Amino acid sequence: MSWELKCDAFTLATGTVCRTVCSRSNHEKQIRNPNLKSTIDILGLGCTAVDDLIYVGAFPPADVKTRVLRRERHCGGLTATALVAAARLGAHCAYAGVLGTDEESQFVLDTLAREGIDVSQTRRRPGVRPIRSVIVVGEHRKTRNIFYNVQGVVGAGARWPSANLIRSARVLFVDIYGVPGMIRAARIARAAGIPVVGDFERDDVPQFTELFPLVDHLIIPDKFACKLTGARHPARAAEALWEASAAAPAGGIPPLPRSRGREGMRPRARDGGGEAATAGAYRLAARVGRASEHTGRAVVIVTCGERGCYSADASGPRARRWPAFKIRAVDTTGCGDVFHGAYAAALAEGADLADRIRLASAAAALKATRPGGQAGIPTRTVVERLLKRRSK
């Protein structure tokens, strides 16, 4: 889809980033060109960051001096990194969140534009900033510690972008930055039959329970999944999250299966933390069951780093384990975000679940073999070379 946005300060139809502050009334004068088809594979609205990476031999204890081996500045953030990963795999991506007029916001937009990501729909407001992060990478043990500042961060705009732009995408990518805007966009996408991929690491934000059930392709890390469900194993957490989504749309939460034990009636356990996970699934369904008219999952994926991931979907009651590619890790910064972006790219292409997970796992593994955040994200050629080699 081609858009021409009339603006007193700038004409966004040129595809060049608007460097001025524009009023909502000017931005909302949108004229759709019906003669052109959509070319947006993935639309992202959320988290962008400016990451200052500091490399040391090992993360130091308190009150000591440590020599810095080198330092670098990169664009980062959940959504920004996912979009870059997808773009390097050949997806046409667009970013339409809210950023500021400061140098760091411009750094983010310039970085995304160099990757071929359309940033013409980004709204800019004074006082808004990307996340600013300092990431300390311990090179000996391949660890990382992240210190971040979210002052001034908006993410998705509450009423931006337009509904037509959202409907023009093949996949919508959401996170927890700008939750009201994410909810609006996800509802529009789900109503239009557009899949929504979610990248969540925590739930301590207002209206999370409204956004959570709107994501039909849920990909979250194992620690967060276990926290949400009470499960002790990521496989049980994946199953519990899937069960919660299956229970939620029914309009009422069915009674928790119970068995009689020495302490009377209690939830029926399965295995490996199944009792807690089953109870957690029903608690989660109770929290989100009436939150949205567009509920239900296509798949739940719980990622476990070097241990691979687990998926749960309608194919069966048990989560399936997907092993990670064996590599020699150099820097794991951004690997989870790369997994999300590669998965979204494969989803936009119409790949089946197995191919989506294999592509995402390969891209994340290759990222870990190179230093830096987005700098280490592989291209499609490199990823397919690894997939072909491992398939033999």
PDB file of C-alpha atoms in Angstrom, residues 11-291:
ATOM      1  CA  THR A  11       5.428  15.137   2.617  1.00  0.00           C
ATOM      2  CA  LEU A  12       5.868  11.623   3.963  1.00  0.00           C
ATOM      3  CA  ALA A  13       5.077  10.071   0.607  1.00  0.00           C
ATOM      4  CA  THR A  14       8.721  10.623  -0.281  1.00  0.00           C
ATOM      5  CA  GLY A  15       9.659   7.795   2.093  1.00  0.00           C
ATOM      6  CA  THR A  16      12.076  10.116   3.938  1.00  0.00           C
ATOM      7  CA  VAL A  17      11.916  10.365   7.716  1.00  0.00           C
ATOM      8  CA  CYS A  18      10.015  13.433   8.872  1.00  0.00           C
ATOM      9  CA  ARG A  19      12.421  15.342  11.116  1.00  0.00           C
ATOM     10  CA  THR A  20       9.880  17.870  12.340  1.00  0.00           C
ATOM     11  CA  VAL A  21       7.033  17.855  14.823  1.00  0.00           C
ATOM     12  CA  CYS A  22       3.704  17.483  13.063  1.00  0.00           C
ATOM     13  CA  SER A  23       0.221  17.900  14.479  1.00  0.00           C
ATOM     14  CA  ARG A  24      -2.200  15.004  14.682  1.00  0.00           C
ATOM     15  CA  SER A  25      -4.635  16.746  12.349  1.00  0.00           C
ATOM     16  CA  ASN A  26      -2.013  16.900   9.610  1.00  0.00           C
ATOM     17  CA  HIS A  27      -0.889  13.311  10.121  1.00  0.00           C
ATOM     18  CA  GLU A  28      -4.423  11.980   9.997  1.00  0.00           C
ATOM     19  CA  LYS A  29      -5.137  13.396   6.534  1.00  0.00           C
ATOM     20  CA  GLN A  30      -4.453  10.046   4.908  1.00  0.00           C
ATOM     21  CA  ILE A  31      -5.224   9.255   1.313  1.00  0.00           C
ATOM     22  CA  ARG A  32      -5.088   5.623   0.310  1.00  0.00           C
ATOM     23  CA  ASN A  33      -3.960   4.692  -3.161  1.00  0.00           C
ATOM     24  CA  PRO A  34      -6.273   1.777  -4.098  1.00  0.00           C
ATOM     25  CA  ASN A  35      -4.201   0.864  -7.150  1.00  0.00           C
ATOM     26  CA  LEU A  36      -1.278  -0.487  -5.127  1.00  0.00           C
ATOM     27  CA  LYS A  37      -1.263  -3.672  -3.057  1.00  0.00           C
ATOM     28  CA  SER A  38       0.137  -4.031   0.432  1.00  0.00           C
ATOM     29  CA  THR A  39       3.845  -4.655   0.626  1.00  0.00           C
ATOM     30  CA  ILE A  40       4.148  -4.651   4.450  1.00  0.00           C
ATOM     31  CA  ASP A  41       4.959  -8.092   5.778  1.00  0.00           C
ATOM     32  CA  ILE A  42       5.467  -7.088   9.421  1.00  0.00           C
ATOM     33  CA  LEU A  43       4.280  -3.937  11.172  1.00  0.00           C
ATOM     34  CA  GLY A  44       5.924  -3.064  14.493  1.00  0.00           C
ATOM     35  CA  LEU A  45       4.818  -0.365  16.919  1.00  0.00           C
ATOM     36  CA  GLY A  46       6.699  -0.817  20.153  1.00  0.00           C
ATOM     37  CA  CYS A  47      10.039  -0.864  21.882  1.00  0.00           C
ATOM     38  CA  THR A  48      13.115   0.746  20.375  1.00  0.00           C
ATOM     39  CA  ALA A  49      16.339   1.414  22.242  1.00  0.00           C
ATOM     40  CA  VAL A  50      19.767   2.898  22.007  1.00  0.00           C
ATOM     41  CA  ASP A  51      22.119   0.320  23.505  1.00  0.00           C
ATOM     42  CA  ASP A  52      25.594   1.220  24.673  1.00  0.00           C
ATOM     43  CA  LEU A  53      27.465  -2.083  24.936  1.00  0.00           C
ATOM     44  CA  ILE A  54      30.430  -2.285  27.282  1.00  0.00           C
ATOM     45  CA  TYR A  55      32.611  -5.382  26.949  1.00  0.00           C
ATOM     46  CA  VAL A  56      34.583  -6.589  29.979  1.00  0.00           C
ATOM     47  CA  GLY A  57      36.381  -9.808  30.836  1.00  0.00           C
ATOM     48  CA  ALA A  58      33.821 -10.664  33.504  1.00  0.00           C
ATOM     49  CA  PHE A  59      31.023  -8.736  35.197  1.00  0.00           C
ATOM     50  CA  PRO A  60      32.638  -7.180  38.268  1.00  0.00           C
ATOM     51  CA  PRO A  61      31.582  -7.431  41.913  1.00  0.00           C
ATOM     52  CA  ALA A  62      30.693  -4.271  43.825  1.00  0.00           C
ATOM     53  CA  ASP A  63      33.235  -1.550  44.564  1.00  0.00           C
ATOM     54  CA  VAL A  64      35.955  -2.575  42.122  1.00  0.00           C
ATOM     55  CA  LYS A  65      37.440  -1.076  38.979  1.00  0.00           C
ATOM     56  CA  THR A  66      37.249  -3.078  35.754  1.00  0.00           C
ATOM     57  CA  ARG A  67      38.995  -2.401  32.467  1.00  0.00           C
ATOM     58  CA  VAL A  68      36.693  -1.961  29.489  1.00  0.00           C
ATOM     59  CA  LEU A  69      37.830  -4.023  26.520  1.00  0.00           C
ATOM     60  CA  ARG A  70      35.740  -2.060  24.022  1.00  0.00           C
ATOM     61  CA  ARG A  71      32.442  -0.231  23.739  1.00  0.00           C
ATOM     62  CA  GLU A  72      29.912   0.113  20.956  1.00  0.00           C
ATOM     63  CA  ARG A  73      26.596   1.865  20.315  1.00  0.00           C
ATOM     64  CA  HIS A  74      23.767   0.014  18.622  1.00  0.00           C
ATOM     65  CA  CYS A  75      20.077   0.335  17.976  1.00  0.00           C
ATOM     66  CA  GLY A  76      18.151  -2.203  20.034  1.00  0.00           C
ATOM     67  CA  GLY A  77      14.792  -2.858  21.659  1.00  0.00           C
ATOM     68  CA  LEU A  78      12.364  -5.751  21.355  1.00  0.00           C
ATOM     69  CA  THR A  79      10.464  -4.515  18.325  1.00  0.00           C
ATOM     70  CA  ALA A  80      13.338  -2.757  16.562  1.00  0.00           C
ATOM     71  CA  THR A  81      15.601  -5.805  16.744  1.00  0.00           C
ATOM     72  CA  ALA A  82      12.836  -8.148  15.645  1.00  0.00           C
ATOM     73  CA  LEU A  83      12.135  -5.951  12.618  1.00  0.00           C
ATOM     74  CA  VAL A  84      15.815  -5.827  11.671  1.00  0.00           C
ATOM     75  CA  ALA A  85      16.023  -9.637  11.928  1.00  0.00           C
ATOM     76  CA  ALA A  86      12.974 -10.028   9.719  1.00  0.00           C
ATOM     77  CA  ALA A  87      14.252  -7.468   7.216  1.00  0.00           C
ATOM     78  CA  ARG A  88      17.571  -9.293   6.847  1.00  0.00           C
ATOM     79  CA  LEU A  89      15.622 -12.439   6.082  1.00  0.00           C
ATOM     80  CA  GLY A  90      13.876 -10.627   3.236  1.00  0.00           C
ATOM     81  CA  ALA A  91      10.672  -9.397   4.898  1.00  0.00           C
ATOM     82  CA  HIS A  92       9.354  -5.929   4.128  1.00  0.00           C
ATOM     83  CA  CYS A  93       8.928  -4.324   7.535  1.00  0.00           C
ATOM     84  CA  ALA A  94       7.524  -1.020   8.771  1.00  0.00           C
ATOM     85  CA  TYR A  95       7.800   0.782  12.088  1.00  0.00           C
ATOM     86  CA  ALA A  96       4.910   3.046  13.135  1.00  0.00           C
ATOM     87  CA  GLY A  97       5.473   3.754  16.810  1.00  0.00           C
ATOM     88  CA  VAL A  98       6.089   7.078  18.554  1.00  0.00           C
ATOM     89  CA  LEU A  99       9.559   8.586  18.938  1.00  0.00           C
ATOM     90  CA  GLY A 100      10.948  12.012  19.737  1.00  0.00           C
ATOM     91  CA  THR A 101      12.841  14.783  18.038  1.00  0.00           C
ATOM     92  CA  ASP A 102      16.071  14.098  19.938  1.00  0.00           C
ATOM     93  CA  GLU A 103      19.351  12.720  18.611  1.00  0.00           C
ATOM     94  CA  GLU A 104      18.751   9.251  20.026  1.00  0.00           C
ATOM     95  CA  SER A 105      15.364   8.937  18.315  1.00  0.00           C
ATOM     96  CA  GLN A 106      16.967   9.998  15.064  1.00  0.00           C
ATOM     97  CA  PHE A 107      19.702   7.408  15.591  1.00  0.00           C
ATOM     98  CA  VAL A 108      17.019   4.717  15.863  1.00  0.00           C
ATOM     99  CA  LEU A 109      15.181   5.868  12.739  1.00  0.00           C
ATOM    100  CA  ASP A 110      18.348   6.188  10.696  1.00  0.00           C
ATOM    101  CA  THR A 111      19.405   2.690  11.743  1.00  0.00           C
ATOM    102  CA  LEU A 112      16.058   1.161  10.817  1.00  0.00           C
ATOM    103  CA  ALA A 113      15.988   3.001   7.497  1.00  0.00           C
ATOM    104  CA  ARG A 114      19.441   1.663   6.597  1.00  0.00           C
ATOM    105  CA  GLU A 115      18.041  -1.847   7.071  1.00  0.00           C
ATOM    106  CA  GLY A 116      15.300  -1.119   4.538  1.00  0.00           C
ATOM    107  CA  ILE A 117      12.585  -0.748   7.177  1.00  0.00           C
ATOM    108  CA  ASP A 118       9.881   1.786   6.298  1.00  0.00           C
ATOM    109  CA  VAL A 119       9.825   4.456   9.027  1.00  0.00           C
ATOM    110  CA  SER A 120       7.641   6.967   7.179  1.00  0.00           C
ATOM    111  CA  GLN A 121       4.680   6.202   9.463  1.00  0.00           C
ATOM    112  CA  THR A 122       6.583   6.946  12.679  1.00  0.00           C
ATOM    113  CA  ARG A 123       5.002   9.728  14.741  1.00  0.00           C
ATOM    114  CA  ARG A 124       7.407  12.169  16.387  1.00  0.00           C
ATOM    115  CA  ARG A 125       6.733  14.235  19.502  1.00  0.00           C
ATOM    116  CA  PRO A 126       9.007  16.434  21.611  1.00  0.00           C
ATOM    117  CA  GLY A 127       9.991  14.854  24.904  1.00  0.00           C
ATOM    118  CA  VAL A 128       9.579  11.267  23.694  1.00  0.00           C
ATOM    119  CA  ARG A 129      12.682   9.087  23.667  1.00  0.00           C
ATOM    120  CA  PRO A 130      13.688   5.506  22.975  1.00  0.00           C
ATOM    121  CA  ILE A 131      14.854   3.307  25.830  1.00  0.00           C
ATOM    122  CA  ARG A 132      18.442   4.045  26.763  1.00  0.00           C
ATOM    123  CA  SER A 133      20.369   0.957  27.832  1.00  0.00           C
ATOM    124  CA  VAL A 134      23.836   0.147  29.048  1.00  0.00           C
ATOM    125  CA  ILE A 135      24.650  -3.539  28.467  1.00  0.00           C
ATOM    126  CA  VAL A 136      27.693  -4.999  30.187  1.00  0.00           C
ATOM    127  CA  VAL A 137      28.891  -8.094  28.333  1.00  0.00           C
ATOM    128  CA  GLY A 138      31.183 -10.506  30.164  1.00  0.00           C
ATOM    129  CA  GLU A 139      33.286 -12.095  27.451  1.00  0.00           C
ATOM    130  CA  HIS A 140      34.739 -14.990  29.448  1.00  0.00           C
ATOM    131  CA  ARG A 141      31.420 -16.541  30.483  1.00  0.00           C
ATOM    132  CA  LYS A 142      29.347 -14.928  27.715  1.00  0.00           C
ATOM    133  CA  THR A 143      27.049 -13.174  30.191  1.00  0.00           C
ATOM    134  CA  ARG A 144      25.199  -9.873  29.914  1.00  0.00           C
ATOM    135  CA  ASN A 145      23.699  -7.448  32.409  1.00  0.00           C
ATOM    136  CA  ILE A 146      21.295  -4.798  31.151  1.00  0.00           C
ATOM    137  CA  PHE A 147      20.683  -1.433  32.820  1.00  0.00           C
ATOM    138  CA  TYR A 148      17.917   0.574  31.179  1.00  0.00           C
ATOM    139  CA  ASN A 149      16.067   3.896  31.447  1.00  0.00           C
ATOM    140  CA  VAL A 150      12.470   4.128  30.194  1.00  0.00           C
ATOM    141  CA  GLN A 151      11.801   7.785  31.007  1.00  0.00           C
ATOM    142  CA  GLY A 152      10.011   9.388  28.064  1.00  0.00           C
ATOM    143  CA  VAL A 153       9.310   6.089  26.298  1.00  0.00           C
ATOM    144  CA  VAL A 154       5.920   5.786  24.548  1.00  0.00           C
ATOM    145  CA  GLY A 155       6.074   2.850  22.125  1.00  0.00           C
ATOM    146  CA  ALA A 156       2.723   2.479  20.372  1.00  0.00           C
ATOM    147  CA  GLY A 157       0.545   5.567  20.044  1.00  0.00           C
ATOM    148  CA  ALA A 158      -2.917   5.335  21.596  1.00  0.00           C
ATOM    149  CA  ARG A 159      -4.621   6.199  18.288  1.00  0.00           C
ATOM    150  CA  TRP A 160      -1.796   5.720  15.833  1.00  0.00           C
ATOM    151  CA  PRO A 161      -1.266   4.376  13.182  1.00  0.00           C
ATOM    152  CA  SER A 162      -4.441   4.304  11.120  1.00  0.00           C
ATOM    153  CA  ALA A 163      -6.636   1.231  11.068  1.00  0.00           C
ATOM    154  CA  ASN A 164      -6.085   0.917   7.313  1.00  0.00           C
ATOM    155  CA  LEU A 165      -2.324   0.756   7.765  1.00  0.00           C
ATOM    156  CA  ILE A 166      -2.697  -1.961  10.397  1.00  0.00           C
ATOM    157  CA  ARG A 167      -4.961  -3.942   8.088  1.00  0.00           C
ATOM    158  CA  SER A 168      -2.413  -3.632   5.286  1.00  0.00           C
ATOM    159  CA  ALA A 169       0.167  -5.739   7.166  1.00  0.00           C
ATOM    160  CA  ARG A 170       0.497  -9.506   6.964  1.00  0.00           C
ATOM    161  CA  VAL A 171       1.718  -9.751  10.594  1.00  0.00           C
ATOM    162  CA  LEU A 172       1.416  -7.349  13.532  1.00  0.00           C
ATOM    163  CA  PHE A 173       4.224  -7.400  16.101  1.00  0.00           C
ATOM    164  CA  VAL A 174       3.463  -6.202  19.646  1.00  0.00           C
ATOM    165  CA  ASP A 175       5.217  -5.794  22.994  1.00  0.00           C
ATOM    166  CA  ILE A 176       4.344  -4.052  26.297  1.00  0.00           C
ATOM    167  CA  TYR A 177       5.415  -0.522  25.381  1.00  0.00           C
ATOM    168  CA  GLY A 178       2.352   1.613  24.748  1.00  0.00           C
ATOM    169  CA  VAL A 179      -0.173  -1.004  25.865  1.00  0.00           C
ATOM    170  CA  PRO A 180      -3.360   0.993  25.074  1.00  0.00           C
ATOM    171  CA  GLY A 181      -2.131   1.486  21.499  1.00  0.00           C
ATOM    172  CA  MET A 182      -1.089  -2.165  21.293  1.00  0.00           C
ATOM    173  CA  ILE A 183      -4.560  -3.262  22.393  1.00  0.00           C
ATOM    174  CA  ARG A 184      -6.201  -1.083  19.755  1.00  0.00           C
ATOM    175  CA  ALA A 185      -3.881  -2.318  17.007  1.00  0.00           C
ATOM    176  CA  ALA A 186      -4.186  -5.975  18.031  1.00  0.00           C
ATOM    177  CA  ARG A 187      -7.988  -5.798  18.058  1.00  0.00           C
ATOM    178  CA  ILE A 188      -7.996  -4.282  14.584  1.00  0.00           C
ATOM    179  CA  ALA A 189      -5.574  -6.946  13.351  1.00  0.00           C
ATOM    180  CA  ARG A 190      -7.429  -9.882  14.906  1.00  0.00           C
ATOM    181  CA  ALA A 191     -10.764  -8.643  13.555  1.00  0.00           C
ATOM    182  CA  ALA A 192      -9.161  -8.540  10.086  1.00  0.00           C
ATOM    183  CA  GLY A 193      -7.698 -12.037  10.434  1.00  0.00           C
ATOM    184  CA  ILE A 194      -4.122 -10.763  10.708  1.00  0.00           C
ATOM    185  CA  PRO A 195      -1.868 -12.812  13.033  1.00  0.00           C
ATOM    186  CA  VAL A 196      -0.405 -11.029  16.052  1.00  0.00           C
ATOM    187  CA  VAL A 197       3.031 -12.043  17.335  1.00  0.00           C
ATOM    188  CA  GLY A 198       3.773 -11.025  20.913  1.00  0.00           C
ATOM    189  CA  ASP A 199       7.087 -10.513  22.693  1.00  0.00           C
ATOM    190  CA  PHE A 200       6.482 -10.205  26.444  1.00  0.00           C
ATOM    191  CA  GLU A 201       9.023 -10.466  29.251  1.00  0.00           C
ATOM    192  CA  ARG A 202       6.909  -9.170  32.145  1.00  0.00           C
ATOM    193  CA  ASP A 203       3.297  -8.438  33.070  1.00  0.00           C
ATOM    194  CA  ASP A 204       3.614  -5.564  35.560  1.00  0.00           C
ATOM    195  CA  VAL A 205       2.043  -2.970  33.265  1.00  0.00           C
ATOM    196  CA  PRO A 206      -1.538  -1.646  33.278  1.00  0.00           C
ATOM    197  CA  GLN A 207      -3.974  -3.419  30.940  1.00  0.00           C
ATOM    198  CA  PHE A 208      -1.633  -6.347  30.313  1.00  0.00           C
ATOM    199  CA  THR A 209      -4.520  -8.782  30.801  1.00  0.00           C
ATOM    200  CA  GLU A 210      -6.375  -7.052  27.964  1.00  0.00           C
ATOM    201  CA  LEU A 211      -3.438  -7.289  25.568  1.00  0.00           C
ATOM    202  CA  PHE A 212      -2.308 -10.803  26.488  1.00  0.00           C
ATOM    203  CA  PRO A 213      -5.249 -12.770  24.989  1.00  0.00           C
ATOM    204  CA  LEU A 214      -5.134 -10.760  21.754  1.00  0.00           C
ATOM    205  CA  VAL A 215      -1.816 -12.364  20.798  1.00  0.00           C
ATOM    206  CA  ASP A 216      -2.378 -15.579  18.861  1.00  0.00           C
ATOM    207  CA  HIS A 217       1.328 -16.334  18.322  1.00  0.00           C
ATOM    208  CA  LEU A 218       2.718 -16.061  21.844  1.00  0.00           C
ATOM    209  CA  ILE A 219       6.498 -16.430  22.221  1.00  0.00           C
ATOM    210  CA  ILE A 220       7.884 -15.825  25.714  1.00  0.00           C
ATOM    211  CA  PRO A 221      11.000 -16.864  27.679  1.00  0.00           C
ATOM    212  CA  ASP A 222      10.874 -19.811  30.054  1.00  0.00           C
ATOM    213  CA  LYS A 223      11.266 -17.857  33.300  1.00  0.00           C
ATOM    214  CA  PHE A 224       8.346 -15.586  32.476  1.00  0.00           C
ATOM    215  CA  ALA A 225       6.209 -18.512  31.295  1.00  0.00           C
ATOM    216  CA  CYS A 226       6.837 -20.399  34.532  1.00  0.00           C
ATOM    217  CA  LYS A 227       6.076 -17.287  36.562  1.00  0.00           C
ATOM    218  CA  LEU A 228       2.754 -16.784  34.763  1.00  0.00           C
ATOM    219  CA  THR A 229       1.619 -20.366  35.172  1.00  0.00           C
ATOM    220  CA  GLY A 230       3.308 -21.606  38.344  1.00  0.00           C
ATOM    221  CA  ALA A 231       4.894 -24.450  36.373  1.00  0.00           C
ATOM    222  CA  ARG A 232       8.357 -25.728  37.243  1.00  0.00           C
ATOM    223  CA  HIS A 233       9.197 -26.895  33.710  1.00  0.00           C
ATOM    224  CA  PRO A 234       8.903 -24.885  30.472  1.00  0.00           C
ATOM    225  CA  ALA A 235       7.046 -27.698  28.705  1.00  0.00           C
ATOM    226  CA  ARG A 236       4.357 -27.660  31.382  1.00  0.00           C
ATOM    227  CA  ALA A 237       4.263 -23.866  31.179  1.00  0.00           C
ATOM    228  CA  ALA A 238       3.664 -24.016  27.414  1.00  0.00           C
ATOM    229  CA  GLU A 239       0.849 -26.518  27.921  1.00  0.00           C
ATOM    230  CA  ALA A 240      -0.704 -24.392  30.669  1.00  0.00           C
ATOM    231  CA  LEU A 241      -0.641 -21.259  28.530  1.00  0.00           C
ATOM    232  CA  TRP A 242      -2.233 -23.176  25.683  1.00  0.00           C
ATOM    233  CA  GLU A 243      -4.915 -24.596  27.997  1.00  0.00           C
ATOM    234  CA  ALA A 244      -5.636 -21.118  29.340  1.00  0.00           C
ATOM    235  CA  SER A 245      -6.252 -19.775  25.851  1.00  0.00           C
ATOM    236  CA  ALA A 246      -8.494 -22.731  25.057  1.00  0.00           C
ATOM    237  CA  ALA A 247     -10.507 -22.185  28.237  1.00  0.00           C
ATOM    238  CA  ALA A 248     -10.808 -18.417  28.025  1.00  0.00           C
ATOM    239  CA  PRO A 249     -13.148 -17.925  25.013  1.00  0.00           C
ATOM    240  CA  ALA A 250     -15.809 -20.258  26.365  1.00  0.00           C
ATOM    241  CA  GLY A 251     -17.376 -17.465  28.393  1.00  0.00           C
ATOM    242  CA  GLY A 252     -16.880 -19.253  31.665  1.00  0.00           C
ATOM    243  CA  ILE A 253     -13.970 -21.007  33.299  1.00  0.00           C
ATOM    244  CA  PRO A 254     -14.666 -24.761  33.627  1.00  0.00           C
ATOM    245  CA  PRO A 255     -14.032 -26.328  37.029  1.00  0.00           C
ATOM    246  CA  LEU A 256     -10.468 -27.385  37.667  1.00  0.00           C
ATOM    247  CA  PRO A 257     -10.119 -31.206  37.459  1.00  0.00           C
ATOM    248  CA  ARG A 258      -9.604 -32.512  40.977  1.00  0.00           C
ATOM    249  CA  SER A 259      -8.623 -35.769  42.609  1.00  0.00           C
ATOM    250  CA  ARG A 260      -9.001 -36.920  46.210  1.00  0.00           C
ATOM    251  CA  GLY A 261      -5.811 -37.164  48.256  1.00  0.00           C
ATOM    252  CA  ARG A 262      -4.789 -37.275  51.888  1.00  0.00           C
ATOM    253  CA  GLU A 263      -5.551 -33.549  52.218  1.00  0.00           C
ATOM    254  CA  GLY A 264      -8.968 -33.820  50.574  1.00  0.00           C
ATOM    255  CA  MET A 265      -9.820 -32.479  47.123  1.00  0.00           C
ATOM    256  CA  ARG A 266      -6.875 -31.047  45.193  1.00  0.00           C
ATOM    257  CA  PRO A 267      -5.963 -30.322  41.543  1.00  0.00           C
ATOM    258  CA  ARG A 268      -5.021 -33.427  39.594  1.00  0.00           C
ATOM    259  CA  ALA A 269      -1.310 -33.415  38.826  1.00  0.00           C
ATOM    260  CA  ARG A 270       0.169 -34.636  35.589  1.00  0.00           C
ATOM    261  CA  ASP A 271       3.958 -34.630  35.802  1.00  0.00           C
ATOM    262  CA  GLY A 272       6.951 -32.335  36.156  1.00  0.00           C
ATOM    263  CA  GLY A 273       5.104 -29.541  37.916  1.00  0.00           C
ATOM    264  CA  GLY A 274       1.833 -30.361  36.185  1.00  0.00           C
ATOM    265  CA  GLU A 275      -0.306 -29.699  39.249  1.00  0.00           C
ATOM    266  CA  ALA A 276       0.893 -26.129  39.576  1.00  0.00           C
ATOM    267  CA  ALA A 277       0.790 -25.619  35.820  1.00  0.00           C
ATOM    268  CA  THR A 278      -2.773 -26.908  35.501  1.00  0.00           C
ATOM    269  CA  ALA A 279      -3.933 -24.685  38.323  1.00  0.00           C
ATOM    270  CA  GLY A 280      -1.982 -21.817  36.782  1.00  0.00           C
ATOM    271  CA  ALA A 281      -3.702 -22.321  33.438  1.00  0.00           C
ATOM    272  CA  TYR A 282      -7.110 -21.942  34.990  1.00  0.00           C
ATOM    273  CA  ARG A 283      -6.067 -18.928  37.059  1.00  0.00           C
ATOM    274  CA  LEU A 284      -4.677 -17.337  33.899  1.00  0.00           C
ATOM    275  CA  ALA A 285      -7.859 -18.120  31.970  1.00  0.00           C
ATOM    276  CA  ALA A 286      -9.895 -16.543  34.753  1.00  0.00           C
ATOM    277  CA  ARG A 287      -7.759 -13.382  34.531  1.00  0.00           C
ATOM    278  CA  VAL A 288      -8.058 -12.941  30.764  1.00  0.00           C
ATOM    279  CA  GLY A 289     -11.181 -14.902  29.846  1.00  0.00           C
ATOM    280  CA  ARG A 290     -13.466 -11.889  29.426  1.00  0.00           C
ATOM    281  CA  ALA A 291     -10.821  -9.401  28.400  1.00  0.00           C
TER     282      ALA A 291
END
